[in-house]
Short mmCIF file of C-alpha atoms and ligand atoms in Angstrom, two decimals:
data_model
loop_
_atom_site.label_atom_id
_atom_site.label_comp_id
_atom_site.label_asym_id
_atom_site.label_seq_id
_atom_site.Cartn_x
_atom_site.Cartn_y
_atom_site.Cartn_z
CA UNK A 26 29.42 -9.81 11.59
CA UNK A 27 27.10 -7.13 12.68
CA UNK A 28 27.80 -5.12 15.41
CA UNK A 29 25.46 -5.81 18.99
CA UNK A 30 24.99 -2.53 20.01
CA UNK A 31 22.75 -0.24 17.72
CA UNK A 32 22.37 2.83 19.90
CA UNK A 33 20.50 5.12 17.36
CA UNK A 34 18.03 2.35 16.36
CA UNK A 35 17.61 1.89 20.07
CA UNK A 36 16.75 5.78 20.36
CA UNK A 37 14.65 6.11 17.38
CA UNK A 38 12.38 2.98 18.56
CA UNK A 39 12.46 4.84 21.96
CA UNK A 40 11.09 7.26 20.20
CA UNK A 41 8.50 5.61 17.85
CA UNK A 42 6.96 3.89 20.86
CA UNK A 43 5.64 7.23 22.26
CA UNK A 44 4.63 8.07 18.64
CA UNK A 45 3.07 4.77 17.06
CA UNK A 46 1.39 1.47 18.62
CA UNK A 47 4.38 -1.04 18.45
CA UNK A 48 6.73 2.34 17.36
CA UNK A 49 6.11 1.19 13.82
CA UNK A 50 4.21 2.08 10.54
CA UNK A 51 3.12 -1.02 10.19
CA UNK A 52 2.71 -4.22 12.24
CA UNK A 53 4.62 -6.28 10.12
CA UNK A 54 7.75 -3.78 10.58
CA UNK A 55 8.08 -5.05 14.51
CA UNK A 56 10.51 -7.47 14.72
CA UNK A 57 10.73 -7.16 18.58
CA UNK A 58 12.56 -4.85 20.86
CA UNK A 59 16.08 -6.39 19.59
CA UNK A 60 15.63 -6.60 16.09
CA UNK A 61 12.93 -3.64 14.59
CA UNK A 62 15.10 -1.81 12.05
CA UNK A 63 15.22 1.79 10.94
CA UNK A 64 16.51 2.20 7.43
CA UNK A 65 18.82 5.43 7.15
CA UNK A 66 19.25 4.97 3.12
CA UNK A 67 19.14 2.58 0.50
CA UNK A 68 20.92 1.84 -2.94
CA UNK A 69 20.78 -0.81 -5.53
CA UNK A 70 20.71 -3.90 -4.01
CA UNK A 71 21.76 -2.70 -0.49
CA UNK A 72 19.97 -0.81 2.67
CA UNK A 73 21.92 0.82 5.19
CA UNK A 74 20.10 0.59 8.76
CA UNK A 75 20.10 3.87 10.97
CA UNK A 76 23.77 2.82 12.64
CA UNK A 77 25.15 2.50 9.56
CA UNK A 78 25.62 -0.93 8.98
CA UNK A 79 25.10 -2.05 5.68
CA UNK A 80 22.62 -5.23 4.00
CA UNK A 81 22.41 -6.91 0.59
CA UNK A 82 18.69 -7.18 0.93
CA UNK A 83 16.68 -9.73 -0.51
CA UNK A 84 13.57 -8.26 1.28
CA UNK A 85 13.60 -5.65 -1.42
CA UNK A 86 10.64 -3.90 0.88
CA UNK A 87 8.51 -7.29 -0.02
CA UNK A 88 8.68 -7.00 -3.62
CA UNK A 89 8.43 -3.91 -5.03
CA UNK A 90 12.06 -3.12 -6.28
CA UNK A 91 12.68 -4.91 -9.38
CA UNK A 92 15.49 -2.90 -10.76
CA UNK A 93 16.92 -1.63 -7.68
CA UNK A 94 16.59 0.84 -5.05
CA UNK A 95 16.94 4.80 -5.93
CA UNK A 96 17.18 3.60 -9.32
CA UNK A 97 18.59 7.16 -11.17
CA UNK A 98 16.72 5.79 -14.98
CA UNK A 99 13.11 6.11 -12.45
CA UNK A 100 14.25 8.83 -10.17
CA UNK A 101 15.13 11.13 -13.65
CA UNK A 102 11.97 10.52 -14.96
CA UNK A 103 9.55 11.12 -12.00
CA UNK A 104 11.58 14.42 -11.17
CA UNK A 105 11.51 15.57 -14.73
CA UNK A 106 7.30 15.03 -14.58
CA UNK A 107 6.96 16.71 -11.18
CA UNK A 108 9.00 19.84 -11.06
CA UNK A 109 7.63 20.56 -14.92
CA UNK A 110 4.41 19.43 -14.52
CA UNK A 111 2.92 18.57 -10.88
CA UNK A 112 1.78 16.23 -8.83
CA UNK A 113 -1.85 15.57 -9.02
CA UNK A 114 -4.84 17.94 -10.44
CA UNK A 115 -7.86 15.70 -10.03
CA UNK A 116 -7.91 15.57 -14.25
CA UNK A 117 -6.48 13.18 -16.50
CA UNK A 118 -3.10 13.08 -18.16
CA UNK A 119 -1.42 12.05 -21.00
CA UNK A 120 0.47 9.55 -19.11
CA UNK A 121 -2.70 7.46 -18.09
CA UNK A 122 -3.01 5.77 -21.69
CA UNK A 123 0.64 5.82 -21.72
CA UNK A 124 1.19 3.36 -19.03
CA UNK A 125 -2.11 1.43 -20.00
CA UNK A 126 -0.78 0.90 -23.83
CA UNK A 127 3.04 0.03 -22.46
CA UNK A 128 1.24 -2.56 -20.08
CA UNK A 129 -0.70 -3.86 -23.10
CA UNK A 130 2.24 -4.39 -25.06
CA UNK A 131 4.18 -6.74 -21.97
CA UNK A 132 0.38 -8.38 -21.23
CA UNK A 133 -1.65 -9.54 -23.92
CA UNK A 134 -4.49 -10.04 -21.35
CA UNK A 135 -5.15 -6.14 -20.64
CA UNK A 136 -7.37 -4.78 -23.29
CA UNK A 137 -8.40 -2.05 -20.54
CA UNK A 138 -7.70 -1.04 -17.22
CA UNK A 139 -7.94 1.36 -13.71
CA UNK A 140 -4.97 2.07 -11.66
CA UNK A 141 -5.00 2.50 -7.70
CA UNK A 142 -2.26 3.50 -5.28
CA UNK A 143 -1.64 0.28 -3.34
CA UNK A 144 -2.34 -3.65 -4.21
CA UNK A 145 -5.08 -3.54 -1.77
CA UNK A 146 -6.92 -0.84 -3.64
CA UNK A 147 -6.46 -2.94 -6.77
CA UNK A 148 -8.14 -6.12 -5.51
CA UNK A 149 -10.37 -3.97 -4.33
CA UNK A 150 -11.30 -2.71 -7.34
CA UNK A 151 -11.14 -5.81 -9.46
CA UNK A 152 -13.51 -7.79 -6.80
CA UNK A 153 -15.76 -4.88 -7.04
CA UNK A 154 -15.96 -5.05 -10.83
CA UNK A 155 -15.97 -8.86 -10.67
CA UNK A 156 -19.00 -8.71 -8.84
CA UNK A 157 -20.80 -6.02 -10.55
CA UNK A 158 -20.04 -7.57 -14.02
CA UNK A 159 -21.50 -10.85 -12.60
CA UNK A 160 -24.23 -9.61 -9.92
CA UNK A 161 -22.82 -12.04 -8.17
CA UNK A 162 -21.48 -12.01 -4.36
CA UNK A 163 -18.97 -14.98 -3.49
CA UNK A 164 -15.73 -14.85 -4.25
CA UNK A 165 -13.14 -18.18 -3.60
CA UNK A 166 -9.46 -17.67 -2.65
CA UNK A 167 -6.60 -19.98 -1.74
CA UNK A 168 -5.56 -20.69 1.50
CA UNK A 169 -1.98 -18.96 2.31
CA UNK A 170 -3.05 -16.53 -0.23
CA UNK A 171 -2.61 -12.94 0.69
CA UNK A 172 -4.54 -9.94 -1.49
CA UNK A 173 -4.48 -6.90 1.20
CA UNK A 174 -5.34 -5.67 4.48
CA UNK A 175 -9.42 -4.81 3.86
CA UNK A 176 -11.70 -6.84 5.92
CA UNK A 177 -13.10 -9.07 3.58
CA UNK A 178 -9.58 -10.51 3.11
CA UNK A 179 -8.10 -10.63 6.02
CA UNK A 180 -9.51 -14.12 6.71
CA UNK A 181 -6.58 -16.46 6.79
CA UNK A 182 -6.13 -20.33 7.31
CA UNK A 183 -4.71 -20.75 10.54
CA UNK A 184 -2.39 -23.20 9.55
CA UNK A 185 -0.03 -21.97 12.45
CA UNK A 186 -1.81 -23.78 14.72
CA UNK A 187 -2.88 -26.68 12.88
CA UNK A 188 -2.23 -30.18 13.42
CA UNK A 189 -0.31 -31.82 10.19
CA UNK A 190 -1.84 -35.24 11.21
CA UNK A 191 -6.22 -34.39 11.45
CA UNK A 192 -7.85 -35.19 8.54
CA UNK A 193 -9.66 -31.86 9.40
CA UNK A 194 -9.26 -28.67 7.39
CA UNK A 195 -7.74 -25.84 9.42
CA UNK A 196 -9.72 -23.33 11.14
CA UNK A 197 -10.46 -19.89 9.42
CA UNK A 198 -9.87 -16.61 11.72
CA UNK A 199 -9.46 -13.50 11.37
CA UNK A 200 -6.37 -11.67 11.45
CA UNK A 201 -7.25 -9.63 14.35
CA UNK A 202 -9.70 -7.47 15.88
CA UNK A 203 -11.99 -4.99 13.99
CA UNK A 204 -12.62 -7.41 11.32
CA UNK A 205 -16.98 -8.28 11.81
CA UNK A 206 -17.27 -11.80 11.29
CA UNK A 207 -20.40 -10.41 8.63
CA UNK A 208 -17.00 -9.64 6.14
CA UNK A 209 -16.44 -13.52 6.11
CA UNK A 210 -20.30 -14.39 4.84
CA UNK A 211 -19.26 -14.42 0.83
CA UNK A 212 -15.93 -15.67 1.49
CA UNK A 213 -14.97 -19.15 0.39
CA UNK A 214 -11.53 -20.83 1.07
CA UNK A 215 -9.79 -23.74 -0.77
CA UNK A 216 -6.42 -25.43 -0.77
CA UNK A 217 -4.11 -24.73 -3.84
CA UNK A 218 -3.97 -27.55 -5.85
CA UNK A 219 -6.77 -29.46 -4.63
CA UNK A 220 -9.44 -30.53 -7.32
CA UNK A 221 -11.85 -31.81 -5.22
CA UNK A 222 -11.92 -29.02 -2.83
CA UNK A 223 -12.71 -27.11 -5.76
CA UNK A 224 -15.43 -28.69 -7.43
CA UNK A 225 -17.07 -29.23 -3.88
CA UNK A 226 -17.64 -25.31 -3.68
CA UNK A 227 -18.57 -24.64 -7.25
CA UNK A 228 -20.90 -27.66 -6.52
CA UNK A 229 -22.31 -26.46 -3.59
CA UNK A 230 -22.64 -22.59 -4.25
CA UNK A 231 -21.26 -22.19 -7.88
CA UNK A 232 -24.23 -19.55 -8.86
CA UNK A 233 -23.35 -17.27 -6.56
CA UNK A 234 -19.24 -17.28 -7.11
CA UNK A 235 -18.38 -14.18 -9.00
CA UNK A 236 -14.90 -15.00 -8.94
CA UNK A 237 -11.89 -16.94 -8.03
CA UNK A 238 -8.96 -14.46 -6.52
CA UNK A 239 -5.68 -16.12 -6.96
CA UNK A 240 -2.22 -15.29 -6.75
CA UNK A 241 -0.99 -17.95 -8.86
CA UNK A 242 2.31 -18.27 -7.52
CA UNK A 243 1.44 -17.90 -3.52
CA UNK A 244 4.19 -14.98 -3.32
CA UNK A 245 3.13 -14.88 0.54
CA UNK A 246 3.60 -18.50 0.95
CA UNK A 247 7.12 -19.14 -0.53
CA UNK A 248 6.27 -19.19 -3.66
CA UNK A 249 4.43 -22.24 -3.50
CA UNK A 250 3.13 -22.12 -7.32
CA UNK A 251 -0.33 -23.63 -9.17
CA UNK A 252 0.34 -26.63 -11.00
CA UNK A 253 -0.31 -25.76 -14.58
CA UNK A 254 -3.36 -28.16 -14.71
CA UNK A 255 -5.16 -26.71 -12.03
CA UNK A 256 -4.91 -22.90 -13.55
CA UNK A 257 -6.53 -24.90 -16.31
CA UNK A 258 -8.84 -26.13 -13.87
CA UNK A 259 -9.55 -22.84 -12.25
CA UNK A 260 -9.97 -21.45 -16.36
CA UNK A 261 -12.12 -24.23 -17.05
CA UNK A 262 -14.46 -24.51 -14.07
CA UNK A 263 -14.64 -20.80 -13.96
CA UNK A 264 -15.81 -20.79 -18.00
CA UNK A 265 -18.44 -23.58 -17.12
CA UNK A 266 -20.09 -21.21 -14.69
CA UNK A 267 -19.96 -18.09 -15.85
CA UNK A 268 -17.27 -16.92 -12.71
CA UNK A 269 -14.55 -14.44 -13.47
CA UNK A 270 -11.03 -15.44 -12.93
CA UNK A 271 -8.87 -12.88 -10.99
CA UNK A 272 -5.16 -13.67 -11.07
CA UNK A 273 -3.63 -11.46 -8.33
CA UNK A 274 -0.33 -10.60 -9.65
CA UNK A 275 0.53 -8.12 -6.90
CA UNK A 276 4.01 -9.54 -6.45
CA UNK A 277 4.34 -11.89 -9.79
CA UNK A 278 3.04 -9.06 -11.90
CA UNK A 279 6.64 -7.47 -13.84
CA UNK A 280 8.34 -9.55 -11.84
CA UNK A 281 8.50 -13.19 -12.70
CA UNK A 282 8.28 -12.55 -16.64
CA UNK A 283 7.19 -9.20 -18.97
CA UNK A 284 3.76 -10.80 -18.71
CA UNK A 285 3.66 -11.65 -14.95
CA UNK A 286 2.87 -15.30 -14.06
CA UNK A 287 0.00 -16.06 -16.82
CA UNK A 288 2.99 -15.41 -19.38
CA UNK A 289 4.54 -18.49 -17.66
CA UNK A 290 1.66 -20.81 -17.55
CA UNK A 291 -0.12 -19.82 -20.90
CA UNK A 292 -3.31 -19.23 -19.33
CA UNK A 293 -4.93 -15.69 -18.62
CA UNK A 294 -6.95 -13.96 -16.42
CA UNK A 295 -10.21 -12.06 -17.24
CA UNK A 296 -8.88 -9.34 -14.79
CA UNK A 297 -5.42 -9.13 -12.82
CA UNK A 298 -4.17 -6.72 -10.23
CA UNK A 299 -0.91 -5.42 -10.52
CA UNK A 300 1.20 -3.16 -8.13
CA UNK A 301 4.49 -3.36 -6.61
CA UNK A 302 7.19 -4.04 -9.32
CA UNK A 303 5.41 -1.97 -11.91
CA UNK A 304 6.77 0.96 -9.99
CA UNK A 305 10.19 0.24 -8.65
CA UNK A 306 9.34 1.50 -5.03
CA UNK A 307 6.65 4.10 -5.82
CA UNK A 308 3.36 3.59 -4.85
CA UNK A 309 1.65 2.82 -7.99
CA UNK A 310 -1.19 0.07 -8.17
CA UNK A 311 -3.64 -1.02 -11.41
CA UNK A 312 -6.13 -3.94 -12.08
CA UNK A 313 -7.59 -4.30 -16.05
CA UNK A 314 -8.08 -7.08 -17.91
CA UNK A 315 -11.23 -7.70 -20.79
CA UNK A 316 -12.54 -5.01 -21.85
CA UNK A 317 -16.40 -6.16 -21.49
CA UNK A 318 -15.55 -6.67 -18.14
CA UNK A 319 -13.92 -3.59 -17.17
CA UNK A 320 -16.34 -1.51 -19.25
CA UNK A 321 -18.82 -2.51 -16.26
CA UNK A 322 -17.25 0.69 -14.49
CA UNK A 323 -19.01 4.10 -15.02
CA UNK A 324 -22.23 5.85 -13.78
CA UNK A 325 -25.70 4.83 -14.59
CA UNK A 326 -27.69 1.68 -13.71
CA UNK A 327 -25.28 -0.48 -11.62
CA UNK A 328 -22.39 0.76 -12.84
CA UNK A 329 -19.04 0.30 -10.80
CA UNK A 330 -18.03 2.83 -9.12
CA UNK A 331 -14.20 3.37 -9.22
CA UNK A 332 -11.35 6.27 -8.41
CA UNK A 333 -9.72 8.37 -5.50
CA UNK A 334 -7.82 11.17 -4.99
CA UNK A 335 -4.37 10.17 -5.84
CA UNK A 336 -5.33 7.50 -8.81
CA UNK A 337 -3.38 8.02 -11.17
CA UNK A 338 -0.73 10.96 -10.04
CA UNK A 339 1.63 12.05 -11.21
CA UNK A 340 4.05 10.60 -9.07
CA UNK A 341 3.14 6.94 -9.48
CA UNK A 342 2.29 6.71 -13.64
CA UNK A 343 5.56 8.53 -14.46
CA UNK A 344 7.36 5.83 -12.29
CA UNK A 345 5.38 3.03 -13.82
CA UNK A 346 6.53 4.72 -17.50
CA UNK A 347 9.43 4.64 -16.67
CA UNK A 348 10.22 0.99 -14.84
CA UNK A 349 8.09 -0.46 -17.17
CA UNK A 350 10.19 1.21 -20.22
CA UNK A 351 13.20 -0.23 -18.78
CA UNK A 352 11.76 -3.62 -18.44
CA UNK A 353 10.49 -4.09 -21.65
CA UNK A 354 13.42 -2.79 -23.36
CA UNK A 355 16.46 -3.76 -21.93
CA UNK A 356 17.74 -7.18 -21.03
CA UNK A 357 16.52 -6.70 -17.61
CA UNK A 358 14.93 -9.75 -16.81
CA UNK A 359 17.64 -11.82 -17.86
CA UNK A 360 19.90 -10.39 -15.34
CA UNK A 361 17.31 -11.24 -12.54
CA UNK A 362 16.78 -14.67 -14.19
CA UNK A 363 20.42 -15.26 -14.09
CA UNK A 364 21.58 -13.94 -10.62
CA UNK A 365 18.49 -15.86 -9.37
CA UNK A 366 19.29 -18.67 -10.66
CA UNK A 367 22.98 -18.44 -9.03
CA UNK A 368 21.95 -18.07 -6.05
CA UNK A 369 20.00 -20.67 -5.96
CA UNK A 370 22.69 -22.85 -7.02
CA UNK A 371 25.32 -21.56 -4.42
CA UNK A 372 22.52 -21.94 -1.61
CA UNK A 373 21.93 -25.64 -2.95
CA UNK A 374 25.72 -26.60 -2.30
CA UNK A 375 25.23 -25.02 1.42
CA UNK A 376 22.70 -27.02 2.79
CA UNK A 377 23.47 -30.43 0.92
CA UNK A 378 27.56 -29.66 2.31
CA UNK A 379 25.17 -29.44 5.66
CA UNK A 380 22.84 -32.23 4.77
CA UNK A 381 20.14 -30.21 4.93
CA UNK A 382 17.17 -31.97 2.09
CA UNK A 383 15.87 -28.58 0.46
CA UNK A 384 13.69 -27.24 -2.19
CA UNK A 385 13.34 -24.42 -4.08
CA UNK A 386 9.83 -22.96 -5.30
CA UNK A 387 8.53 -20.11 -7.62
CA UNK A 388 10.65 -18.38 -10.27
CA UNK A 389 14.12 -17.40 -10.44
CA UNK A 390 12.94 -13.57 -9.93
CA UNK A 391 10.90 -14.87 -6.77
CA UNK A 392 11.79 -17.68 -5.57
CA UNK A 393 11.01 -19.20 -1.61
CA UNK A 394 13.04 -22.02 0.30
CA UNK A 395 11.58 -25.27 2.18
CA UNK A 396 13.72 -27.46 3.92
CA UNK A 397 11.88 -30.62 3.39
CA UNK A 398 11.91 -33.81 0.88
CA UNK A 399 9.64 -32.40 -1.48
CA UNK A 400 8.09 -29.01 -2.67
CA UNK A 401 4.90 -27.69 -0.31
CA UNK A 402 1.67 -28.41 -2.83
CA UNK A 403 -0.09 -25.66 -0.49
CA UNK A 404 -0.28 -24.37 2.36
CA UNK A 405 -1.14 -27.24 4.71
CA UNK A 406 2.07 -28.89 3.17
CA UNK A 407 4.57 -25.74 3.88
CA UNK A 408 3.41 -26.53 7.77
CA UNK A 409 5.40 -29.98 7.23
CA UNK A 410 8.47 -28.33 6.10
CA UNK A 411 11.07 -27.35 8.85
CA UNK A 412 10.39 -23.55 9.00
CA UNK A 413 12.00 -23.14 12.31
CA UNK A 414 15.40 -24.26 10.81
CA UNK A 415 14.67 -21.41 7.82
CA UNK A 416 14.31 -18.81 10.30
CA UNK A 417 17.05 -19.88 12.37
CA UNK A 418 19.09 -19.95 9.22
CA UNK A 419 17.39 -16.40 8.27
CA UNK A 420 18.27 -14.73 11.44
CA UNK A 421 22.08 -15.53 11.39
CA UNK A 422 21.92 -14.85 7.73
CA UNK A 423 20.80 -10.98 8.91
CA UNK A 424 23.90 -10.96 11.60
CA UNK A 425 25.83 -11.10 9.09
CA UNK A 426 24.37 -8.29 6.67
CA UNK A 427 21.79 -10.36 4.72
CA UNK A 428 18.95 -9.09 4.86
CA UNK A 429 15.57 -11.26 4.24
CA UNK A 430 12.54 -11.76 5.62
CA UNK A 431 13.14 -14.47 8.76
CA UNK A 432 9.72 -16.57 8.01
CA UNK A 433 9.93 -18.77 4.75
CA UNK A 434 6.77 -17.89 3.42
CA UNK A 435 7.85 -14.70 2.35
CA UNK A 436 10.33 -15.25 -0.96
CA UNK A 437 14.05 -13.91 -1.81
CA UNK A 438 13.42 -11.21 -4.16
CA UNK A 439 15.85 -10.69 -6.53
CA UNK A 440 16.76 -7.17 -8.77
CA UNK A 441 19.02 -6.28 -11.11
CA UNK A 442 21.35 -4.70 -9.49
CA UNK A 443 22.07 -8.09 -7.27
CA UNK A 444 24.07 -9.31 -10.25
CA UNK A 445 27.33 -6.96 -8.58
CA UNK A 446 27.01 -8.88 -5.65
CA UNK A 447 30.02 -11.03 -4.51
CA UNK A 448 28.75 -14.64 -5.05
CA UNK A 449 31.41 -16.21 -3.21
CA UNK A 450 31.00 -13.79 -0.39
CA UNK A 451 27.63 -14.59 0.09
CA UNK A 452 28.73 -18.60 -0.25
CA UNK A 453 30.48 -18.33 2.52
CA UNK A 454 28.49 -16.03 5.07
CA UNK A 455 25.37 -19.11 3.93
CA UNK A 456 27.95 -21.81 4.66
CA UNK A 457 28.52 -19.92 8.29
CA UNK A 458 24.96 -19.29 8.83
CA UNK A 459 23.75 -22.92 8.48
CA UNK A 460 26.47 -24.17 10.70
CA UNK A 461 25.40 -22.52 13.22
CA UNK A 462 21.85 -23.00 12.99
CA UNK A 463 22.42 -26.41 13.16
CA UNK A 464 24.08 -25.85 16.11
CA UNK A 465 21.41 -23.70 17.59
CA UNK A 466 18.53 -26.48 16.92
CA UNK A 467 20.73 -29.48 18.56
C1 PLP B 509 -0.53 -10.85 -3.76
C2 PLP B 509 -0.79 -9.59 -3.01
N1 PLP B 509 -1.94 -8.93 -3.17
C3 PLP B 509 -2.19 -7.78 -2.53
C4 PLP B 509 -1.28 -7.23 -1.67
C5 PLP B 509 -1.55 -5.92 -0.98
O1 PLP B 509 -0.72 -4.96 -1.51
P1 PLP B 509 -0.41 -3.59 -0.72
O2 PLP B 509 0.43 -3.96 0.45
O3 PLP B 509 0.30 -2.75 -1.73
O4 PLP B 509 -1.73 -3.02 -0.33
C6 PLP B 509 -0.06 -7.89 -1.46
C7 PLP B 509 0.94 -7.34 -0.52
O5 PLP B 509 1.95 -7.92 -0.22
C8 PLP B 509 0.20 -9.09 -2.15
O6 PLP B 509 1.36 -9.74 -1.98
#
């Protein structure tokens, strides 16, 4: 058990609060006056908070860390390229085809490709090019969906305060202020899974939809996954009208197989945004897929317009070389598979020992937890689930040096170096933790 009294996280959000609105980085880092954690350092599968109290962390800083943190294989290798060579010059490098042609090799998809420094910038990018390719402005996404804080996507279903029994769909708001309700006009929203829903838009405004943007396993809505006939669907509808498909593999992408989620299902993308495990940490971001497509960026008549600054430093492509070296070649992702997969099973025996019906969702790599009597379709069906148990179960789960993200729609990440972990250990602090939710809820 953790201890109560964290005196230098108390004095360092003391701090924050005169520095930052909320005394954060980023709104999502607030957990409340109580709970808002400072990291002091991390390792492999651990973080150590800023009183020195120590987490297995299955948060893995929402995705990114596939092999673990301060991974020495990555760390050598970026080092190496920036004390010999630099940082950025505002030229090419050698190591821009490099990553391009290793990415190639692990996704038969890519025949070209852009990087970017976050997986905003890459949807970014790939709606951008979607659009110009097509001349086209609409673009569909799935509801709990997530693809980055710009305006145009930070419309969200507000199935938070939507009532399970209406027959009506639930409302669409923004996120929050600053967001003009003009960056909702080519917006359309559909429920995962839903046929109908589908054929309605194309139907209704399907010569104006440059593309479908889907994260095909909803890695912001625990890992609810596309069934594999309505990616067919989605490849087949979009084919019939001349709309791009976009598979946002933000979180999926190096993660759940070499090839990302389309490896799973079989059915590809003509362009897909990658980011976050591609880099083990570092801030490295890409979208590519046919080559027609992509070639749609350059100067000239309505050509795409696409770069920045930092695309493409130093700093980020020798990480990506060097993660996605290790991934390809070593028996990485059978490790994650495996450890996954254990978990899952030692979780399993907690809540049905507790009664507690349960499923899992999404890959071994990725995988999210409903307690409920069957898996969420979509969205509207997570809202049935009993999420306040999950975070009740999350939050003692944390007291006790587990660290995870207390909201089941965000999924246990897994990395390699989780397969030291002490199994039974972890059995038992699960075992303790659902007790006493259970006790908490009666
Ligand atoms: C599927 C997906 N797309 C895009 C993004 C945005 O990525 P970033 O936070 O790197 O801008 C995220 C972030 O979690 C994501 O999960």
């Amino acid at each position: 058990m953790l201890k109560n009294s964290k005196p230098v996280t108390e004095s360092l959000l003391k701090q924050a609060h005169h520095n930052m609105p909320m005394g954060v980085a980023d709104n999502y880092r607030y957990w409340g006056e109580e709970n808002t954690v400072f990291v002091k350092s991390s390792q492999g599968c651990t973080i150590t908070d800023a009183d020195d109290q120590e987490f297995i962390d299955f948060r893995l800083a929402y995705g990114p860390i596939i092999l673990g943190y301060r991974d020495s294989r990555v760390d050598k290798e970026v080092v190496t390229v920036i004390t010999e060579r630099g940082t950025i010059s505002g030229f090419s490098t050698d190591l821009d085809s490099q990553v391009v042609e290793l990415i190639k090799q692990m996704c038969p998809n890519i025949e070209k490709m852009r990087f970017a420094n976050s997986g905003t910038e890459a949807v970014i990018g790939a709606v951008r090019t979607a659009r110009g390719f097509t001349g086209r402005n609409k673009i569909v996404v799935v509801e709990g969906g997530f693809h980055g804080l710009y305006d145009e996507m930070m419309w969200k279903s507000d199935v938070d305060n939507w009532d399970t029994d209406t027959e009506i769909a639930p409302k669409i708001t923004a996120f929050g202020g600053g967001i003009p309700p003009a960056t909702r006009e080519h917006l359309e929203t559909v429920p995962l899974n839903d046929f109908t829903a589908i054929d309605e838009v194309f139907a209704r405004v399907g010569d104006d939809i440059a593309a479908i943007v889907i994260e095909p396993i909803l890695g912001n809505c625990g890992s609810i996954a596309s069934s594999q006939e309505y990616m067919q669907k989605l490849r087949d509808i979009c084919d019939a009208n001349g709309t791009l498909l976009i598979m946002d593999e933000v979180k999926t992408g190096f993660r759940v197989a070499k090839g990302g989620a389309q490896e799973l299902y079989g059915i590809y993308a003509d362009l897909t945004t990658y980011a976050k495990a591609m880099g083990n940490g570092y801030p490295v971001a890409a979208f590519g897929g046919r080559a027609d497509v992509m070639d749609v960026i350059g100067f000239g008549n309505n050509g795409v317009t696409h770069g920045g600054t930092y695309t493409a430093n130093m700093i980020a492509l020798s990480a990506a070389k060097a993660t996605l070296t290790i991934l390809n070649e070593t028996d990485a992702y059978d490790t994650i598979n495996k450890v996954g997969a254990d978990i899952q099973h030692l979780l399993s025996r907690v809540f049905t020992k507790h009664g507690i019906e349960h499923q899992f969702a999404g890959p071994d790599a990725m995988f999210g937890i409903h307690f409920g009597h069957q898996i969420p379709n979509n969205y509207r069906d997570w809202k049935k689930t009993d999420s306040d148990l999950y975070t009740q179960f999350a939050h003692n789960l944390i007291e006790s040096g587990i660290m995870l993200e207390p909201d089941s729609r965000e999924p246990w990440f897994i990395c390699e170096s989780h397969q030291h972990i002490d199994l039974i250990q972890l059995e038992n602090i699960a075992d303790a933790a659902m007790k006493k939710a259970i006790a908490e809820r009666k």
